[in-house]
GROMACS .gro file of C-alpha atoms in nm:
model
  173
    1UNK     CA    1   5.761  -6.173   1.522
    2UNK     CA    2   5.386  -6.077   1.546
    3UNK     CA    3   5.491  -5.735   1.674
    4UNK     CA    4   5.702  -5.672   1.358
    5UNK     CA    5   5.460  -5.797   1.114
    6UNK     CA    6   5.206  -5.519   1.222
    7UNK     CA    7   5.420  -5.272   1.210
    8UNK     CA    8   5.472  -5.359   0.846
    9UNK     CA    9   5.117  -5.354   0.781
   10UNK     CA   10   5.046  -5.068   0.947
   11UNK     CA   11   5.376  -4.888   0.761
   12UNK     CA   12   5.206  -5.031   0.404
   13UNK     CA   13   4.854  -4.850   0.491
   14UNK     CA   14   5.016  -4.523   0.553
   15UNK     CA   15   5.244  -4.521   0.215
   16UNK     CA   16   4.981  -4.718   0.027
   17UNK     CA   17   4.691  -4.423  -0.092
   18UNK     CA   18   4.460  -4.706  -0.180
   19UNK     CA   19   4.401  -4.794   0.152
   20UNK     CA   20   4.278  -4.479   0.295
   21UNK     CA   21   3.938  -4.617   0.190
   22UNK     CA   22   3.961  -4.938   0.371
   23UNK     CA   23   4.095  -4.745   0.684
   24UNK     CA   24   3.786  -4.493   0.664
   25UNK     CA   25   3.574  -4.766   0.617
   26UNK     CA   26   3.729  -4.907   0.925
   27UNK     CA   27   3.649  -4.592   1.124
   28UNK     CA   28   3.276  -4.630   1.028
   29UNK     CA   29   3.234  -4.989   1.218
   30UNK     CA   30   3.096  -4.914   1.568
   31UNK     CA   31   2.726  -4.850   1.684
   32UNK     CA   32   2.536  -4.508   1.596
   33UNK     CA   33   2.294  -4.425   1.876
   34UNK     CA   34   1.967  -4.242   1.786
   35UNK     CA   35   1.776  -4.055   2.027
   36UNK     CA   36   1.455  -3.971   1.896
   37UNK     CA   37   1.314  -3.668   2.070
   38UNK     CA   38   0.991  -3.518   1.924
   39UNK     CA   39   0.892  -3.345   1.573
   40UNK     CA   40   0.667  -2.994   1.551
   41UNK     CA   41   0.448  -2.825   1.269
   42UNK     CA   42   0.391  -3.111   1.128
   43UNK     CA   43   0.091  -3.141   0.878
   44UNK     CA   44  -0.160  -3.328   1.007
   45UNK     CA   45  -0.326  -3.580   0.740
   46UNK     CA   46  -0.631  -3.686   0.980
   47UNK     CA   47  -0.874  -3.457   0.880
   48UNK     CA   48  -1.162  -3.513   1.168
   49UNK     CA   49  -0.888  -3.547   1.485
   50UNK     CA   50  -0.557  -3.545   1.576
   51UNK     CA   51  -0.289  -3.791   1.389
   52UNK     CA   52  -0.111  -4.072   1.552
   53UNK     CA   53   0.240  -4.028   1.469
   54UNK     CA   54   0.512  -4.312   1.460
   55UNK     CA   55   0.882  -4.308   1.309
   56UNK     CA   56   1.056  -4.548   1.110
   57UNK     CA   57   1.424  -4.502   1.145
   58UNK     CA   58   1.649  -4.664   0.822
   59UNK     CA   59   2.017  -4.716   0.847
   60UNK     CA   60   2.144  -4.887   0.547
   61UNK     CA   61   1.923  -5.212   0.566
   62UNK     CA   62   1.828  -5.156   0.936
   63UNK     CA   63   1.483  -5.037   1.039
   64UNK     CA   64   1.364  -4.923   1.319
   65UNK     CA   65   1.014  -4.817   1.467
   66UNK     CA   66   0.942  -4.571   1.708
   67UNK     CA   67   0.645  -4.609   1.911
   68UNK     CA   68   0.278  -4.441   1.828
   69UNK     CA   69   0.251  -4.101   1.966
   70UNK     CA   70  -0.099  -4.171   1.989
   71UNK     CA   71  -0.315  -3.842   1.936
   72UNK     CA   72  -0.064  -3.592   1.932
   73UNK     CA   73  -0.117  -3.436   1.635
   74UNK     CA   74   0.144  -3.203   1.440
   75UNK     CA   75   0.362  -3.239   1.786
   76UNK     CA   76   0.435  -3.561   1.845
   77UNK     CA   77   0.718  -3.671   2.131
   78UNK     CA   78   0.856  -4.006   2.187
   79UNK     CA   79   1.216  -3.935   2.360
   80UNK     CA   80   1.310  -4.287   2.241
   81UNK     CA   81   1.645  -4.446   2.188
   82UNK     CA   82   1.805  -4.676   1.918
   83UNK     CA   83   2.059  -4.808   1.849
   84UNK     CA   84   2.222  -4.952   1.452
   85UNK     CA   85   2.515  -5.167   1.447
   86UNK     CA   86   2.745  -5.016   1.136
   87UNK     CA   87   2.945  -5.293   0.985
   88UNK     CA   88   2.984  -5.077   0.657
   89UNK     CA   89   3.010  -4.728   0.481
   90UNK     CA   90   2.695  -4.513   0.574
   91UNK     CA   91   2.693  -4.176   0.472
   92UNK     CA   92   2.314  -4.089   0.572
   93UNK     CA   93   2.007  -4.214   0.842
   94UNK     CA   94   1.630  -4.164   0.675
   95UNK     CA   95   1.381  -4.120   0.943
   96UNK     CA   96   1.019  -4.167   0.790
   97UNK     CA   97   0.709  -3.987   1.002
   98UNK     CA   98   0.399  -4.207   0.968
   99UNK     CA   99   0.052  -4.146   1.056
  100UNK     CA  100  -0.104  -4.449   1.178
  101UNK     CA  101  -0.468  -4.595   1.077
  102UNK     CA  102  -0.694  -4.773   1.165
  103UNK     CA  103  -0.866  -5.014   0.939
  104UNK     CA  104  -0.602  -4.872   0.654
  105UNK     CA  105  -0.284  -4.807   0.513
  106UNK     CA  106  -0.052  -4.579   0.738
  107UNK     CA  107   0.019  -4.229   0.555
  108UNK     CA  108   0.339  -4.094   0.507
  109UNK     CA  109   0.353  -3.771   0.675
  110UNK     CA  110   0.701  -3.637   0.551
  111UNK     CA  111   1.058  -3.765   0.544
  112UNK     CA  112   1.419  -3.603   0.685
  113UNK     CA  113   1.744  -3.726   0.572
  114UNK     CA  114   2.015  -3.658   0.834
  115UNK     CA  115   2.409  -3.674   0.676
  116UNK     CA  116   2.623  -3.858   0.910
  117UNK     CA  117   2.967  -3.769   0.769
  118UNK     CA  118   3.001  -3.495   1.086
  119UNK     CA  119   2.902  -3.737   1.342
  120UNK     CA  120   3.168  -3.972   1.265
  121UNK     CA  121   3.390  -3.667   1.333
  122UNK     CA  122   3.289  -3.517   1.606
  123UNK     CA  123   3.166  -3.869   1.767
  124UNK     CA  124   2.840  -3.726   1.894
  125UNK     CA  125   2.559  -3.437   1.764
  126UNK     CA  126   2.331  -3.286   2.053
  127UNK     CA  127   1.954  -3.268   1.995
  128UNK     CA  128   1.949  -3.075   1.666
  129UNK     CA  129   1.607  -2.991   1.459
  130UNK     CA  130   1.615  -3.139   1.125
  131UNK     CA  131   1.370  -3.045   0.800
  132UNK     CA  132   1.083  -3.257   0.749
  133UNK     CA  133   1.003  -3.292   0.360
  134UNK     CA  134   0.700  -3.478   0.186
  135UNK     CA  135   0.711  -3.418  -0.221
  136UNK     CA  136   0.981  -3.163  -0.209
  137UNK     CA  137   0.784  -2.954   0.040
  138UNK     CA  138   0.883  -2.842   0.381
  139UNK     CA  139   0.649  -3.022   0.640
  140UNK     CA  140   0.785  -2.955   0.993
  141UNK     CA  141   1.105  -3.013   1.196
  142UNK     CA  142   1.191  -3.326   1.369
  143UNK     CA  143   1.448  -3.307   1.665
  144UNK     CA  144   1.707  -3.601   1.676
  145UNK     CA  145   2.012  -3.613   1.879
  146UNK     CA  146   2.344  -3.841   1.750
  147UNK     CA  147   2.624  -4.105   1.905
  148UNK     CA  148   2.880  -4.289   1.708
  149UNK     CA  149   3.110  -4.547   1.896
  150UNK     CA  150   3.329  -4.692   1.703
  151UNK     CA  151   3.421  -5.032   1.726
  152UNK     CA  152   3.783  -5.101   1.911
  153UNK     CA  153   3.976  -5.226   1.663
  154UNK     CA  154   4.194  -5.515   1.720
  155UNK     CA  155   4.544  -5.386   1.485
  156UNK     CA  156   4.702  -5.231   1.828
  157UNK     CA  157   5.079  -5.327   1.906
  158UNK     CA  158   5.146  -5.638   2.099
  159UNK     CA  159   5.235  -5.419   2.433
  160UNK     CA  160   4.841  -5.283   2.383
  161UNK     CA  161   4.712  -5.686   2.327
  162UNK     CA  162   4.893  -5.829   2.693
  163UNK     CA  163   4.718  -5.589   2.950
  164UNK     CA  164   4.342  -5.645   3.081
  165UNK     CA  165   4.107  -5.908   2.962
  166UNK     CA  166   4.010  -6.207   3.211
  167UNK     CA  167   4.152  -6.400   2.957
  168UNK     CA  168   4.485  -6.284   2.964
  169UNK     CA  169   4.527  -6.283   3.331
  170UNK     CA  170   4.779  -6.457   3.487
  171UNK     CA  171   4.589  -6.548   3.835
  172UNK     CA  172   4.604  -6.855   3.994
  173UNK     CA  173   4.398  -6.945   4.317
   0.00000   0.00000   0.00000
Protein backbone atom coordinates (compact mmCIF):
# COMPACT_ATOMS: atom_id res chain seq x y z
CA UNK A 1 0.00 0.00 0.00
CA UNK A 2 2.84 2.43 1.02
CA UNK A 3 4.88 1.15 -1.92
CA UNK A 4 2.09 2.12 -4.39
CA UNK A 5 1.33 5.40 -2.97
CA UNK A 6 4.98 6.60 -3.77
CA UNK A 7 5.01 5.51 -6.86
CA UNK A 8 2.03 7.74 -7.50
CA UNK A 9 3.72 10.61 -6.09
CA UNK A 10 6.71 10.15 -7.62
CA UNK A 11 4.65 9.49 -11.22
CA UNK A 12 2.70 13.11 -10.35
CA UNK A 13 6.25 15.02 -9.95
CA UNK A 14 7.47 13.82 -13.22
CA UNK A 15 4.12 14.77 -15.34
CA UNK A 16 3.43 17.71 -13.06
CA UNK A 17 6.00 20.84 -14.53
CA UNK A 18 5.25 22.74 -11.37
CA UNK A 19 7.12 20.61 -9.35
CA UNK A 20 10.42 20.70 -10.96
CA UNK A 21 11.00 23.62 -8.56
CA UNK A 22 10.20 21.80 -5.44
CA UNK A 23 12.38 18.81 -6.70
CA UNK A 24 15.42 21.28 -7.42
CA UNK A 25 14.87 22.77 -4.31
CA UNK A 26 15.07 19.32 -2.91
CA UNK A 27 18.45 18.72 -4.54
CA UNK A 28 19.83 21.89 -2.80
CA UNK A 29 19.25 20.41 0.97
CA UNK A 30 22.58 18.84 2.06
CA UNK A 31 25.77 20.54 3.60
CA UNK A 32 28.21 22.81 1.37
CA UNK A 33 31.76 22.47 2.67
CA UNK A 34 34.10 25.51 2.38
CA UNK A 35 37.69 25.22 2.46
CA UNK A 36 39.21 28.42 2.85
CA UNK A 37 42.74 28.40 1.53
CA UNK A 38 44.54 31.79 1.33
CA UNK A 39 43.94 35.21 -0.73
CA UNK A 40 47.02 37.24 -2.66
CA UNK A 41 47.51 40.96 -3.92
CA UNK A 42 45.42 42.08 -1.71
CA UNK A 43 45.48 45.90 -0.84
CA UNK A 44 46.69 46.45 2.27
CA UNK A 45 44.65 49.26 4.32
CA UNK A 46 47.28 49.43 7.35
CA UNK A 47 49.34 52.04 6.27
CA UNK A 48 52.44 51.80 8.96
CA UNK A 49 52.59 47.59 8.94
CA UNK A 50 51.23 44.71 7.67
CA UNK A 51 47.21 44.03 7.89
CA UNK A 52 45.63 41.35 9.90
CA UNK A 53 43.34 39.65 7.65
CA UNK A 54 40.16 37.59 8.73
CA UNK A 55 37.13 36.22 6.51
CA UNK A 56 33.60 36.26 7.08
CA UNK A 57 31.94 33.60 5.09
CA UNK A 58 27.80 34.28 4.41
CA UNK A 59 25.54 31.58 3.20
CA UNK A 60 22.05 32.76 3.12
CA UNK A 61 21.67 33.76 6.90
CA UNK A 62 24.76 31.75 8.01
CA UNK A 63 28.03 33.42 8.95
CA UNK A 64 31.03 32.28 9.41
CA UNK A 65 34.53 33.65 10.61
CA UNK A 66 37.76 32.62 9.64
CA UNK A 67 40.50 33.08 11.96
CA UNK A 68 43.04 36.33 12.01
CA UNK A 69 45.89 35.85 9.74
CA UNK A 70 47.67 37.96 12.02
CA UNK A 71 50.39 40.13 10.12
CA UNK A 72 50.29 38.73 6.87
CA UNK A 73 49.65 41.44 4.91
CA UNK A 74 48.23 41.36 1.16
CA UNK A 75 48.87 37.31 1.51
CA UNK A 76 47.05 36.06 4.03
CA UNK A 77 46.54 31.95 4.51
CA UNK A 78 44.24 30.27 6.82
CA UNK A 79 43.60 26.65 5.09
CA UNK A 80 40.41 26.53 7.22
CA UNK A 81 37.28 24.51 6.82
CA UNK A 82 33.47 25.18 7.15
CA UNK A 83 30.86 23.85 6.86
CA UNK A 84 26.72 25.52 6.08
CA UNK A 85 23.82 23.37 6.49
CA UNK A 86 21.44 24.26 3.21
CA UNK A 87 17.85 23.75 4.12
CA UNK A 88 16.82 26.11 1.13
CA UNK A 89 17.52 27.59 -2.43
CA UNK A 90 21.08 29.24 -2.47
CA UNK A 91 22.31 30.35 -5.57
CA UNK A 92 25.58 32.26 -4.22
CA UNK A 93 28.31 32.20 -0.94
CA UNK A 94 29.76 36.01 -0.10
CA UNK A 95 33.05 35.76 1.50
CA UNK A 96 33.97 39.26 3.10
CA UNK A 97 38.03 39.97 3.71
CA UNK A 98 38.41 42.07 6.86
CA UNK A 99 41.28 43.82 8.23
CA UNK A 100 41.27 43.66 11.86
CA UNK A 101 41.96 46.69 14.45
CA UNK A 102 42.82 47.37 17.24
CA UNK A 103 41.13 49.94 19.34
CA UNK A 104 38.66 50.40 16.06
CA UNK A 105 36.32 49.38 13.62
CA UNK A 106 37.59 46.41 11.33
CA UNK A 107 37.99 47.64 7.54
CA UNK A 108 36.58 45.98 4.78
CA UNK A 109 39.29 44.99 2.56
CA UNK A 110 37.26 43.70 -0.56
CA UNK A 111 34.45 41.22 -1.17
CA UNK A 112 34.10 37.93 -3.76
CA UNK A 113 30.87 36.46 -4.59
CA UNK A 114 31.26 32.78 -5.61
CA UNK A 115 27.94 31.28 -7.80
CA UNK A 116 27.11 27.94 -6.55
CA UNK A 117 24.76 26.75 -9.31
CA UNK A 118 27.98 24.48 -10.77
CA UNK A 119 28.78 23.02 -7.51
CA UNK A 120 25.48 21.56 -7.03
CA UNK A 121 26.28 19.88 -10.38
CA UNK A 122 29.34 18.70 -10.32
CA UNK A 123 29.10 17.99 -6.34
CA UNK A 124 32.53 19.39 -5.61
CA UNK A 125 34.95 22.53 -7.12
CA UNK A 126 38.85 22.10 -6.42
CA UNK A 127 40.77 25.06 -5.00
CA UNK A 128 39.87 27.71 -7.59
CA UNK A 129 41.06 31.62 -7.34
CA UNK A 130 38.17 33.86 -7.17
CA UNK A 131 38.14 37.99 -7.81
CA UNK A 132 38.33 40.07 -4.87
CA UNK A 133 36.24 43.43 -5.41
CA UNK A 134 35.93 46.54 -3.00
CA UNK A 135 33.73 49.52 -4.80
CA UNK A 136 33.63 47.89 -8.13
CA UNK A 137 37.42 47.59 -8.19
CA UNK A 138 39.53 44.54 -8.52
CA UNK A 139 41.47 44.03 -5.15
CA UNK A 140 43.18 40.59 -5.25
CA UNK A 141 42.24 36.90 -5.63
CA UNK A 142 41.08 34.73 -2.89
CA UNK A 143 41.49 30.85 -3.34
CA UNK A 144 38.45 28.72 -2.06
CA UNK A 145 37.85 25.17 -2.76
CA UNK A 146 33.90 23.65 -2.80
CA UNK A 147 31.78 20.37 -1.43
CA UNK A 148 28.09 19.90 -1.70
CA UNK A 149 26.50 16.72 -0.04
CA UNK A 150 23.27 16.51 -0.45
CA UNK A 151 21.01 15.38 2.02
CA UNK A 152 19.65 11.52 1.48
CA UNK A 153 16.36 11.92 0.86
CA UNK A 154 13.86 9.74 2.42
CA UNK A 155 11.12 9.25 -1.00
CA UNK A 156 13.14 5.83 -1.96
CA UNK A 157 10.90 2.63 -2.67
CA UNK A 158 9.98 0.44 0.19
CA UNK A 159 12.68 -2.39 -1.01
CA UNK A 160 15.41 0.77 -0.47
CA UNK A 161 13.61 1.63 3.30
CA UNK A 162 13.98 -2.42 4.78
CA UNK A 163 17.87 -2.88 4.39
CA UNK A 164 20.53 -1.38 7.00
CA UNK A 165 19.73 0.80 9.91
CA UNK A 166 20.16 -0.69 13.61
CA UNK A 167 16.75 0.03 13.77
CA UNK A 168 15.50 -2.14 11.29
CA UNK A 169 17.49 -5.12 12.21
CA UNK A 170 16.02 -8.13 12.97
CA UNK A 171 18.72 -9.51 15.67
CA UNK A 172 17.92 -11.10 18.64
CA UNK A 173 20.57 -12.18 21.34
Amino acid sequence: MIHHHLKEQQSTHKQDPKNLNFLFKKMTRGSLGVHLIAAKGLDNSDFLCNMDPYVIITCRTQEKKSSVASGMGSEPEWNENFVFSLSSDVSELSIKIMDSDAGSADDIVGEAKIPLDALFEEGSIPPTSYNVVKDEEFCGEIRVGLTFTPEAINEGSQEEESYGGWTQSSYQE
